[in-house]
Short mmCIF file of C-alpha atoms in Angstrom, two decimals:
data_model
loop_
_atom_site.label_atom_id
_atom_site.label_comp_id
_atom_site.label_asym_id
_atom_site.label_seq_id
_atom_site.Cartn_x
_atom_site.Cartn_y
_atom_site.Cartn_z
CA MET A 1196 94.41 54.09 -59.07
CA ARG A 1197 90.74 53.13 -58.50
CA LYS A 1198 88.38 54.57 -61.12
CA TRP A 1199 84.92 55.74 -60.08
CA MET A 1200 81.90 55.64 -62.39
CA LYS A 1201 78.75 57.70 -62.30
CA PRO A 1202 75.70 55.75 -60.99
CA ALA A 1203 73.99 55.65 -64.39
CA ALA A 1204 77.08 54.25 -66.05
CA ALA A 1205 77.52 51.71 -63.30
CA ALA A 1206 73.93 50.53 -63.64
CA LEU A 1207 74.32 50.09 -67.39
CA LEU A 1208 77.48 48.10 -66.89
CA ALA A 1209 75.90 45.83 -64.29
CA GLY A 1210 72.89 45.26 -66.50
CA SER A 1211 75.03 44.42 -69.48
CA LEU A 1212 77.03 41.90 -67.49
CA GLY A 1213 73.94 40.32 -65.90
CA LEU A 1214 75.66 40.46 -62.51
CA ALA A 1215 74.85 42.99 -59.77
CA ALA A 1216 77.17 43.77 -56.90
CA SER A 1217 75.25 46.20 -54.70
CA GLN A 1218 77.27 48.72 -52.78
CA ALA A 1219 76.75 48.51 -48.98
CA VAL A 1220 74.81 51.41 -47.51
CA LEU A 1221 75.70 52.55 -43.99
CA ALA A 1222 73.55 54.54 -41.61
CA ASP A 1223 74.23 58.23 -41.44
CA THR A 1224 75.88 59.77 -38.40
CA ASN A 1225 73.54 59.61 -35.35
CA ALA A 1226 71.27 57.15 -37.19
CA GLY A 1227 72.63 53.97 -35.64
CA TYR A 1228 73.40 52.34 -32.30
CA SER A 1229 75.67 49.59 -31.01
CA ARG A 1230 75.80 48.39 -27.41
CA SER A 1231 79.34 47.16 -28.04
CA THR A 1232 78.67 43.89 -26.24
CA ALA A 1233 81.32 41.21 -25.96
CA TYR A 1234 81.47 38.37 -28.45
CA SER A 1235 79.82 35.07 -27.60
CA TYR A 1236 82.04 32.30 -26.30
CA ALA A 1237 81.51 28.66 -25.44
CA ASN A 1238 79.21 28.43 -22.42
CA PRO A 1239 80.90 26.55 -19.56
CA ALA A 1240 77.56 25.36 -18.18
CA LYS A 1241 76.72 21.84 -19.31
CA ALA A 1242 73.52 21.46 -21.31
CA ALA A 1243 70.85 19.51 -19.42
CA GLN A 1244 67.56 17.92 -20.33
CA PRO A 1245 64.45 18.11 -18.14
CA ARG A 1246 63.23 14.99 -16.40
CA TRP A 1247 59.78 15.83 -17.70
CA THR A 1248 57.91 18.64 -19.41
CA ALA A 1249 54.26 19.74 -19.20
CA ASP A 1250 52.48 22.03 -21.65
CA LEU A 1251 50.59 24.81 -19.84
CA GLY A 1252 49.79 27.00 -22.82
CA ARG A 1253 50.43 30.73 -22.93
CA PRO A 1254 49.09 32.70 -19.94
CA GLN A 1255 45.89 34.62 -20.56
CA THR A 1256 46.71 37.38 -18.07
CA ASP A 1257 49.77 38.97 -16.51
CA LEU A 1258 47.95 39.17 -13.17
CA ILE A 1259 49.06 35.61 -12.35
CA PRO A 1260 52.86 35.40 -12.61
CA ASP A 1261 52.92 32.13 -10.66
CA ARG A 1262 50.84 29.31 -12.13
CA VAL A 1263 52.30 26.41 -10.14
CA THR A 1264 52.08 25.19 -6.55
CA VAL A 1265 53.17 22.00 -4.81
CA ALA A 1266 51.03 19.85 -2.52
CA GLY A 1267 52.95 16.86 -1.19
CA ASP A 1268 54.06 14.68 -4.10
CA ARG A 1269 51.86 16.56 -6.56
CA VAL A 1270 52.57 19.57 -8.72
CA VAL A 1271 49.35 21.51 -9.26
CA ALA A 1272 49.33 23.85 -12.24
CA SER A 1273 46.95 26.30 -13.86
CA LYS A 1274 46.30 26.25 -17.59
CA ALA A 1275 43.57 27.72 -19.77
CA GLY A 1276 40.25 26.43 -18.43
CA ALA A 1277 41.66 23.84 -16.06
CA VAL A 1278 43.70 22.98 -12.99
CA VAL A 1279 45.85 19.87 -13.37
CA ALA A 1280 47.78 17.75 -10.88
CA LEU A 1281 51.03 16.14 -12.01
CA ASN A 1282 53.18 13.51 -10.36
CA LEU A 1283 56.26 15.32 -9.04
CA GLN A 1284 58.63 12.56 -10.13
CA THR A 1285 57.23 11.65 -13.55
CA GLY A 1286 55.04 14.55 -14.66
CA LYS A 1287 52.16 12.14 -15.29
CA THR A 1288 48.72 13.78 -15.13
CA LEU A 1289 46.86 12.53 -12.05
CA TRP A 1290 43.67 14.56 -12.35
CA THR A 1291 42.15 17.50 -14.19
CA PHE A 1292 39.52 19.91 -12.89
CA LYS A 1293 37.66 22.18 -15.32
CA THR A 1294 37.55 25.67 -13.82
CA GLY A 1295 34.87 27.21 -16.03
CA SER A 1296 37.24 30.11 -16.64
CA LYS A 1297 38.83 30.71 -20.04
CA GLY A 1298 42.03 32.05 -18.53
CA SER A 1299 44.47 30.91 -15.89
CA VAL A 1300 43.60 30.95 -12.19
CA ALA A 1301 45.55 31.83 -9.05
CA LEU A 1302 46.57 28.83 -6.93
CA LEU A 1303 47.30 28.23 -3.26
CA ALA A 1304 48.23 24.92 -1.62
CA GLU A 1305 47.63 24.37 2.09
CA GLY A 1306 48.12 20.89 3.52
CA ASP A 1307 46.10 18.37 1.49
CA SER A 1308 44.03 21.10 -0.14
CA VAL A 1309 44.41 23.34 -3.16
CA TYR A 1310 42.48 26.57 -3.60
CA PHE A 1311 42.05 28.42 -6.86
CA ALA A 1312 40.56 31.82 -7.66
CA SER A 1313 39.45 33.14 -11.04
CA GLU A 1314 38.99 36.64 -12.44
CA SER A 1315 35.22 36.16 -12.18
CA GLY A 1316 35.60 36.15 -8.38
CA GLN A 1317 35.06 32.41 -7.97
CA ILE A 1318 37.02 30.64 -5.19
CA VAL A 1319 37.12 26.82 -5.15
CA LYS A 1320 38.67 24.33 -2.73
CA LEU A 1321 39.92 21.02 -4.14
CA ASN A 1322 41.25 17.85 -2.58
CA ALA A 1323 44.90 17.81 -3.71
CA LYS A 1324 45.00 14.01 -3.95
CA THR A 1325 41.76 13.40 -5.86
CA GLY A 1326 40.92 16.73 -7.51
CA LYS A 1327 37.40 16.57 -6.05
CA LYS A 1328 35.69 19.85 -5.21
CA ALA A 1329 35.05 20.44 -1.52
CA TRP A 1330 33.26 23.79 -1.84
CA SER A 1331 33.06 26.98 -3.86
CA TYR A 1332 32.39 30.61 -2.98
CA LYS A 1333 31.53 33.53 -5.26
CA LEU A 1334 32.78 36.96 -4.27
CA PRO A 1335 30.16 39.74 -4.30
CA THR A 1336 32.00 41.50 -7.13
CA PRO A 1337 34.14 40.06 -9.93
CA GLY A 1338 37.90 40.41 -9.80
CA LEU A 1339 40.91 38.20 -9.20
CA PRO A 1340 41.40 37.90 -5.42
CA ARG A 1341 44.71 37.30 -3.69
CA LEU A 1342 44.65 34.35 -1.32
CA ALA A 1343 46.32 33.41 1.96
CA ALA A 1344 45.57 30.50 4.28
CA ASP A 1345 46.48 29.59 7.83
CA ALA A 1346 45.01 28.06 11.00
CA GLY A 1347 41.77 26.86 9.45
CA SER A 1348 40.96 30.05 7.57
CA LEU A 1349 41.24 31.19 3.98
CA TYR A 1350 41.65 34.92 3.42
CA ALA A 1351 40.74 36.59 0.15
CA ILE A 1352 41.54 40.17 -0.83
CA ALA A 1353 39.37 41.68 -3.55
CA GLY A 1354 39.07 45.33 -2.65
CA LYS A 1355 37.94 44.21 0.79
CA LEU A 1356 39.10 41.40 3.05
CA ILE A 1357 37.01 38.25 3.50
CA ALA A 1358 37.75 35.35 5.84
CA LEU A 1359 36.30 31.95 4.93
CA ASP A 1360 36.18 28.82 7.03
CA ALA A 1361 38.64 26.50 5.31
CA ALA A 1362 36.57 23.40 6.08
CA SER A 1363 33.14 24.62 4.96
CA GLY A 1364 33.76 27.68 2.78
CA LYS A 1365 31.35 29.74 4.88
CA VAL A 1366 32.09 33.39 5.55
CA LYS A 1367 33.57 34.03 8.99
CA TRP A 1368 33.77 37.80 8.67
CA THR A 1369 34.21 40.62 6.19
CA ASN A 1370 36.19 43.83 6.56
CA SER A 1371 35.13 46.49 4.07
CA SER A 1372 36.83 49.44 5.76
CA VAL A 1373 40.19 48.91 4.07
CA ALA A 1374 40.90 48.98 0.35
CA ALA A 1375 43.82 46.56 0.17
CA TYR A 1376 46.27 46.66 -2.73
CA GLY A 1377 49.27 44.64 -1.54
CA GLU A 1378 49.91 41.12 -0.33
CA LEU A 1379 48.60 40.55 3.18
CA ARG A 1380 50.93 39.22 5.87
CA LEU A 1381 49.90 36.96 8.74
CA GLN A 1382 51.75 37.95 11.93
CA GLY A 1383 50.60 36.16 15.07
CA ASP A 1384 47.03 37.25 15.79
CA LEU A 1385 47.24 40.04 13.23
CA ILE A 1386 46.62 40.42 9.52
CA LEU A 1387 48.76 43.24 8.16
CA MET A 1388 47.41 44.86 5.03
CA PRO A 1389 49.50 47.41 3.10
CA THR A 1390 47.69 49.96 0.97
CA PHE A 1391 47.93 53.42 -0.59
CA GLU A 1392 45.75 56.35 0.43
CA SER A 1393 45.34 59.65 -1.35
CA GLY A 1394 44.72 63.05 0.19
CA ALA A 1395 46.89 66.12 -0.11
CA ILE A 1396 49.59 63.56 -0.96
CA THR A 1397 49.54 59.82 -1.65
CA VAL A 1398 50.98 57.81 1.22
CA GLU A 1399 51.88 54.19 1.86
CA THR A 1400 50.24 52.89 5.00
CA GLU A 1401 49.28 49.67 6.72
CA TYR A 1402 46.29 48.38 8.66
CA ALA A 1403 46.27 45.72 11.35
CA ILE A 1404 43.22 43.42 11.41
CA ASP A 1405 42.26 40.99 14.16
CA ARG A 1406 42.45 37.53 12.60
CA LYS A 1407 39.61 36.13 14.72
CA THR A 1408 37.06 38.93 14.42
CA GLY A 1409 38.09 40.87 11.31
CA LYS A 1410 38.00 44.15 13.21
CA SER A 1411 40.44 46.91 12.29
CA LEU A 1412 42.78 47.42 15.24
CA TRP A 1413 45.04 50.21 14.08
CA LYS A 1414 46.32 52.18 11.13
CA LEU A 1415 49.96 53.24 10.92
CA SER A 1416 50.31 57.02 10.78
CA GLY A 1417 52.43 58.84 8.19
CA SER A 1418 53.81 57.02 5.16
CA HIS A 1419 55.67 53.76 5.68
CA ARG A 1420 56.91 50.61 3.98
CA TYR A 1421 57.27 47.39 5.97
CA LEU A 1422 60.82 46.03 6.32
CA GLY A 1423 60.49 43.18 8.82
CA SER A 1424 60.16 42.16 12.44
CA VAL A 1425 62.88 42.29 15.11
CA LYS A 1426 62.35 41.00 18.66
CA GLY A 1427 58.58 41.24 18.37
CA ARG A 1428 58.57 44.80 17.00
CA PHE A 1429 57.74 45.85 13.43
CA TYR A 1430 60.27 47.90 11.48
CA TYR A 1431 59.07 50.34 8.83
CA LEU A 1432 60.93 52.64 6.45
CA ASP A 1433 59.62 56.20 6.73
CA THR A 1434 58.58 57.14 3.17
CA TRP A 1435 57.09 60.54 3.94
CA PRO A 1436 58.16 63.03 1.22
CA ARG A 1437 61.56 64.57 1.92
CA ASN A 1438 62.19 68.29 2.30
CA ASP A 1439 65.15 70.63 2.65
CA THR A 1440 65.34 70.02 6.40
CA THR A 1441 65.70 66.22 6.12
CA GLU A 1442 68.77 65.24 8.15
CA TYR A 1443 69.29 61.55 7.35
CA VAL A 1444 69.30 59.35 4.27
CA ALA A 1445 66.94 56.83 5.89
CA SER A 1446 64.77 56.76 9.01
CA ILE A 1447 63.27 53.58 10.45
CA ASP A 1448 60.22 53.67 12.71
CA VAL A 1449 59.83 50.87 15.25
CA VAL A 1450 56.16 50.00 15.88
CA ASP A 1451 54.46 48.23 18.78
CA PRO A 1452 52.26 45.50 17.20
CA ALA A 1453 49.69 45.77 19.98
CA THR A 1454 48.92 49.45 19.45
CA GLY A 1455 50.37 50.47 16.09
CA LYS A 1456 52.21 53.30 17.86
CA ILE A 1457 55.72 54.34 16.86
CA VAL A 1458 57.87 53.67 19.93
CA GLU A 1459 61.27 54.52 18.49
CA THR A 1460 62.81 56.14 15.42
CA LYS A 1461 66.25 55.06 14.19
CA SER A 1462 67.93 57.39 11.67
CA TYR A 1463 70.93 56.40 9.57
CA LEU A 1464 73.52 58.12 7.38
CA PRO A 1465 73.54 61.92 7.81
CA VAL A 1466 72.85 63.66 4.50
CA ASP A 1467 75.71 65.38 2.68
CA PRO A 1468 75.36 69.07 3.62
CA ASN A 1469 76.74 70.05 0.22
CA LYS A 1470 73.87 68.36 -1.61
CA ASP A 1471 70.13 68.92 -1.62
CA PRO A 1472 68.48 66.46 0.82
CA LEU A 1473 65.70 65.96 -1.73
CA ILE A 1474 68.06 64.04 -4.02
CA GLN A 1475 69.58 61.89 -1.26
CA ALA A 1476 66.71 59.43 -0.77
CA PRO A 1477 67.87 55.79 -0.52
CA ARG A 1478 67.58 53.55 -3.56
CA GLN A 1479 66.93 50.44 -1.46
CA VAL A 1480 66.63 49.55 2.21
CA VAL A 1481 66.75 45.90 3.34
CA LEU A 1482 66.46 44.57 6.89
CA ASP A 1483 68.37 41.36 7.62
CA GLY A 1484 67.98 40.32 11.23
CA GLU A 1485 69.02 43.42 13.16
CA GLU A 1486 71.27 44.70 10.39
CA LEU A 1487 70.25 47.23 7.77
CA TYR A 1488 71.53 47.47 4.22
CA ILE A 1489 70.95 50.94 2.83
CA GLN A 1490 71.85 51.79 -0.75
CA ASP A 1491 72.36 55.53 -1.00
CA ALA A 1492 71.61 57.75 -3.99
CA ASP A 1493 75.14 57.21 -5.32
CA GLY A 1494 74.71 53.43 -5.34
CA LEU A 1495 76.93 52.68 -2.32
CA ILE A 1496 75.55 50.01 0.00
CA HIS A 1497 75.99 50.59 3.73
CA ARG A 1498 75.82 47.67 6.13
CA LEU A 1499 74.67 49.17 9.42
CA LYS A 1500 74.15 47.80 12.91
CA PRO A 1501 71.60 49.00 15.50
CA GLY A 1502 74.29 51.02 17.30
CA ASP A 1503 74.92 53.09 14.16
CA ALA A 1504 71.55 54.84 14.45
CA GLY A 1505 71.77 58.55 15.16
CA THR A 1506 75.53 58.65 14.56
CA ALA A 1507 77.75 59.75 11.70
CA SER A 1508 78.73 56.13 11.03
CA LYS A 1509 78.60 55.00 7.42
CA GLY A 1510 78.98 51.36 8.47
CA GLN A 1511 80.67 48.85 6.19
CA VAL A 1512 80.52 50.19 2.65
CA LEU A 1513 80.09 47.80 -0.28
CA SER A 1514 79.96 48.82 -3.91
CA ASP A 1515 79.68 47.37 -7.37
CA SER A 1516 79.26 48.90 -10.81
CA GLY A 1517 76.22 46.71 -11.46
CA ASP A 1518 72.64 46.82 -10.18
CA TRP A 1519 71.90 45.30 -6.76
CA ILE A 1520 69.21 42.69 -7.50
CA ALA A 1521 69.26 40.23 -4.56
CA GLY A 1522 70.67 39.59 -1.12
CA PRO A 1523 71.92 39.59 1.47
CA TYR A 1524 71.90 35.82 1.06
CA ALA A 1525 74.54 33.29 2.09
CA GLY A 1526 76.81 36.18 3.09
CA ARG A 1527 76.62 37.80 -0.33
CA LEU A 1528 74.99 40.66 -2.22
CA PHE A 1529 74.10 39.90 -5.84
CA PHE A 1530 74.40 42.25 -8.80
CA GLN A 1531 73.55 42.25 -12.48
CA ASN A 1532 76.60 43.50 -14.37
CA ASP A 1533 76.51 47.10 -15.54
CA ASP A 1534 76.40 45.96 -19.18
CA GLY A 1535 73.39 43.75 -18.38
CA LEU A 1536 75.35 40.63 -19.29
CA GLY A 1537 75.98 38.36 -16.35
CA VAL A 1538 75.71 38.19 -12.57
CA THR A 1539 78.31 38.75 -9.85
CA ALA A 1540 78.21 38.81 -6.06
CA ARG A 1541 80.14 40.63 -3.37
CA LYS A 1542 81.08 38.72 -0.24
CA ILE A 1543 79.87 40.76 2.70
CA PHE A 1544 82.80 39.58 4.85
CA ASP A 1545 85.56 41.12 2.76
CA GLY A 1546 83.96 42.66 -0.34
CA THR A 1547 85.63 40.24 -2.77
CA THR A 1548 83.82 39.35 -5.99
CA VAL A 1549 82.24 36.03 -6.96
CA TYR A 1550 81.74 35.52 -10.70
CA TYR A 1551 78.94 33.26 -11.94
CA GLU A 1552 79.54 31.03 -14.91
CA GLY A 1553 77.24 30.63 -17.89
CA MET A 1554 75.31 33.92 -17.61
CA ASP A 1555 75.65 36.10 -20.68
CA ASN A 1556 72.34 37.95 -21.18
CA PRO A 1557 70.07 40.21 -19.11
CA VAL A 1558 68.34 38.56 -16.15
CA SER A 1559 64.61 37.99 -16.54
CA ARG A 1560 64.27 36.24 -13.17
CA LEU A 1561 66.61 35.21 -10.36
CA ASP A 1562 65.81 33.09 -7.30
CA LEU A 1563 68.10 31.88 -4.51
CA ILE A 1564 67.06 28.55 -2.95
CA GLY A 1565 69.37 26.49 -0.73
CA SER A 1566 72.83 26.83 -2.27
CA GLY A 1567 71.33 27.26 -5.72
CA LEU A 1568 71.25 30.43 -7.76
CA TYR A 1569 68.67 29.96 -10.50
CA VAL A 1570 68.59 32.46 -13.34
CA ALA A 1571 66.33 32.82 -16.36
CA GLN A 1572 67.63 35.18 -19.03
CA THR A 1573 65.74 37.27 -21.56
CA ASP A 1574 67.17 35.07 -24.33
CA GLY A 1575 65.27 32.10 -22.83
CA LYS A 1576 68.27 30.41 -21.27
CA VAL A 1577 67.96 28.92 -17.77
CA ILE A 1578 71.10 28.46 -15.68
CA ALA A 1579 71.57 26.73 -12.33
CA ALA A 1580 74.72 27.74 -10.45
CA ASN A 1581 76.21 27.35 -7.00
CA ALA A 1582 75.44 30.57 -5.11
CA LYS A 1583 78.59 30.27 -3.01
CA THR A 1584 81.20 29.33 -5.61
CA GLY A 1585 79.70 30.70 -8.84
CA LYS A 1586 80.22 27.39 -10.62
CA ALA A 1587 77.53 26.62 -13.18
CA GLN A 1588 75.78 23.26 -12.74
CA PHE A 1589 73.67 23.14 -15.91
CA ARG A 1590 71.85 25.20 -18.51
CA PHE A 1591 68.77 24.72 -20.65
CA GLN A 1592 67.41 26.70 -23.58
CA THR A 1593 63.73 27.64 -23.71
CA SER A 1594 61.82 29.84 -26.15
CA SER A 1595 60.51 32.19 -23.44
CA ARG A 1596 61.45 35.65 -22.24
CA ALA A 1597 59.29 35.83 -19.08
CA PHE A 1598 59.34 33.25 -16.28
CA GLY A 1599 57.47 32.46 -13.09
CA PRO A 1600 59.22 31.78 -9.78
CA PHE A 1601 61.69 28.91 -9.61
CA LYS A 1602 60.65 26.29 -7.05
CA VAL A 1603 62.48 23.39 -5.46
CA ALA A 1604 60.37 20.49 -4.19
CA GLY A 1605 62.48 17.76 -2.65
CA LYS A 1606 65.20 17.14 -5.21
CA THR A 1607 63.23 18.60 -8.12
CA LEU A 1608 63.62 22.06 -9.64
CA LEU A 1609 60.46 23.42 -11.28
CA VAL A 1610 60.93 26.00 -14.02
CA GLN A 1611 57.91 27.98 -15.28
CA SER A 1612 58.33 29.40 -18.77
CA GLU A 1613 55.62 31.23 -20.68
CA GLU A 1614 54.11 28.04 -22.11
CA LYS A 1615 55.70 25.06 -20.38
CA LEU A 1616 56.64 23.65 -17.00
CA TYR A 1617 59.99 21.86 -16.77
CA ALA A 1618 61.24 19.56 -14.01
CA PHE A 1619 64.99 19.07 -13.48
CA ASN A 1620 67.03 17.03 -11.03
CA VAL A 1621 68.72 19.34 -8.52
CA PRO A 1622 72.42 18.61 -7.97
CA ALA A 1623 73.09 17.58 -4.36
CA SER A 1624 75.50 20.49 -3.92
CA LEU A 1625 72.62 22.97 -4.37
CA LEU A 1626 70.14 21.46 -1.93
CA THR A 1627 71.50 22.79 1.37
CA LYS A 1628 72.18 26.41 2.24
#
């Protein structure tokens, strides 16, 4: 029989022996937590080494998640106080341009030119081959502008919209009537600018601007979120607040680009009459060609065709216990597992599951390019896998938790970690979709 000693006696005994064997102390009930995750196993993805690495330093702001662009055979990157051009194949520094800004800058490549914008409101055009400055322009007020370029013009959003001549840097026009908050889209002769407006309620709306003159052409009524374009018409999700008379899970308004008028409304998935319509708003709505993917409040994903509008059809129903994070892409919808450890996909054709090798921690970033599925995990691991088969191609361990967008230039994969830029060879099997 085991004999117990009082604490004082035990302490005296330990002291007299000169040896201490501390008793383990456990957390009290309700004072601990375990996720009960699976044990680690050998990772089937082969470890790879980058072809080259460039040190970018830690980002100075979270306003610039993407610090890398590609111009021909050059990788142009932003680092503290400078823009640098690197040889795509070797990573060798080709030129450096001092920005005059302590932090990182936003970059945009267009043809043989690279534009950068700083938080001070400075916009500079550089020759991508030589790094020589072509011109600079200072915005009237400081702030990091968002940039877009096309057809000889550079557009900058910084509270208002400014169009600059790409060749000279001179102002073509300014539109101060719209306070833009989102990324502008260039659609034919239009610039579409999403924004939020507050009144009795806050609504999502969009303005159309004439690209040549900068004049506001129309404002979309109600509250809407852009989904895409089908046969020359714009499709918007109606995001007006729901009420107890709402009849459908999702309604799509079709807009004439010339006038901004709603010419048709397509409603999908009648609400469950036994539930409050207020709690039946869709989680996600994605337009893919003419097909809609609507994830309802219960997490079911409905694949719907144009003819399903206004009917009781639920379409093809796909489900997974995980979170829908990407797709449709290559005939698949992609999910992060419900335990946060790993990625799976559902084939749209038959609903069967594709399992992806080598992924064993929460996803920090995922990008689908060609046949490649590129994942960065919160533990710093980067995995390249075949999006169709799930087979892992390689893995690499970094020290980062946050990552910029993956990019493929030719046969090179560019990986942006918090401090470094890595270049890897892309397996041939991942290059084509």
